[in-house]
Amino acid sequence: MHSDITWEEPFCQEGSACFRLGTDIAGNAYIAVAGQEDTPLTDSREALRALILEIKAGKADHLL
């Protein structure tokens, strides 16, 4: 597990996987399935911010 990552509480929807967001002091952002934090997806905080803004703008609505 990456010990320098500060993880947020898991975000869970009923009947689906729980996800966690994390950051480190170097400015990297992480997304992981809760319980699998040792294999996160990682990028910059700016990239994570851009992803979240695009999702909030509806660009992933077709996946629902």
Short mmCIF file of C-alpha atoms in Angstrom, two decimals:
data_model
loop_
_atom_site.label_atom_id
_atom_site.label_comp_id
_atom_site.label_asym_id
_atom_site.label_seq_id
_atom_site.Cartn_x
_atom_site.Cartn_y
_atom_site.Cartn_z
CA MET A 1 0.00 0.00 0.00
CA HIS A 2 1.20 3.52 -0.73
CA SER A 3 1.74 4.86 2.78
CA ASP A 4 2.07 8.51 1.76
CA ILE A 5 -1.49 8.74 0.40
CA THR A 6 -4.17 10.41 2.51
CA TRP A 7 -7.41 8.61 1.64
CA GLU A 8 -10.88 10.12 1.97
CA GLU A 9 -13.75 8.06 3.36
CA PRO A 10 -15.16 5.59 0.79
CA PHE A 11 -17.97 6.73 -1.50
CA CYS A 12 -20.48 3.91 -1.90
CA GLN A 13 -23.70 3.52 -3.82
CA GLU A 14 -26.12 0.82 -2.80
CA GLY A 15 -25.35 -2.37 -4.69
CA SER A 16 -22.11 -1.15 -6.25
CA ALA A 17 -18.40 -0.90 -5.52
CA CYS A 18 -17.06 1.67 -3.09
CA PHE A 19 -14.43 4.09 -4.35
CA ARG A 20 -11.89 6.17 -2.46
CA LEU A 21 -10.10 9.35 -3.47
CA GLY A 22 -6.68 10.16 -2.09
CA THR A 23 -3.88 12.68 -2.46
CA ASP A 24 -0.22 12.86 -1.55
CA ILE A 25 2.11 15.73 -0.67
CA ALA A 26 3.63 15.69 -4.17
CA GLY A 27 0.34 16.82 -5.73
CA ASN A 28 -0.79 13.47 -7.10
CA ALA A 29 -4.37 12.25 -6.91
CA TYR A 30 -5.52 8.66 -6.57
CA ILE A 31 -8.74 6.70 -7.14
CA ALA A 32 -9.09 3.17 -5.83
CA VAL A 33 -11.75 0.60 -5.12
CA ALA A 34 -12.15 0.46 -1.34
CA GLY A 35 -10.06 -2.40 -0.04
CA GLN A 36 -7.77 -2.29 -3.08
CA GLU A 37 -5.86 0.89 -2.25
CA ASP A 38 -2.59 -0.89 -3.09
CA THR A 39 -3.48 -0.69 -6.82
CA PRO A 40 -4.86 2.83 -7.39
CA LEU A 41 -5.30 4.79 -10.58
CA THR A 42 -3.09 7.86 -10.26
CA ASP A 43 -2.62 11.22 -12.01
CA SER A 44 -2.18 14.85 -11.04
CA ARG A 45 -4.71 16.69 -8.88
CA GLU A 46 -5.46 18.87 -11.91
CA ALA A 47 -6.32 15.78 -13.97
CA LEU A 48 -8.59 14.46 -11.22
CA ARG A 49 -10.24 17.88 -10.91
CA ALA A 50 -10.82 17.95 -14.69
CA LEU A 51 -12.30 14.43 -14.59
CA ILE A 52 -14.70 15.32 -11.77
CA LEU A 53 -15.80 18.53 -13.52
CA GLU A 54 -16.47 16.64 -16.76
CA ILE A 55 -18.48 14.01 -14.89
CA LYS A 56 -20.47 16.71 -13.09
CA ALA A 57 -21.12 18.38 -16.46
CA GLY A 58 -22.82 15.21 -17.66
CA LYS A 59 -20.12 13.82 -19.94
CA ALA A 60 -20.43 10.37 -18.32
CA ASP A 61 -24.23 10.26 -18.12
CA HIS A 62 -24.35 7.71 -20.94
CA LEU A 63 -22.72 5.23 -18.53
CA LEU A 64 -25.67 5.41 -16.14
#
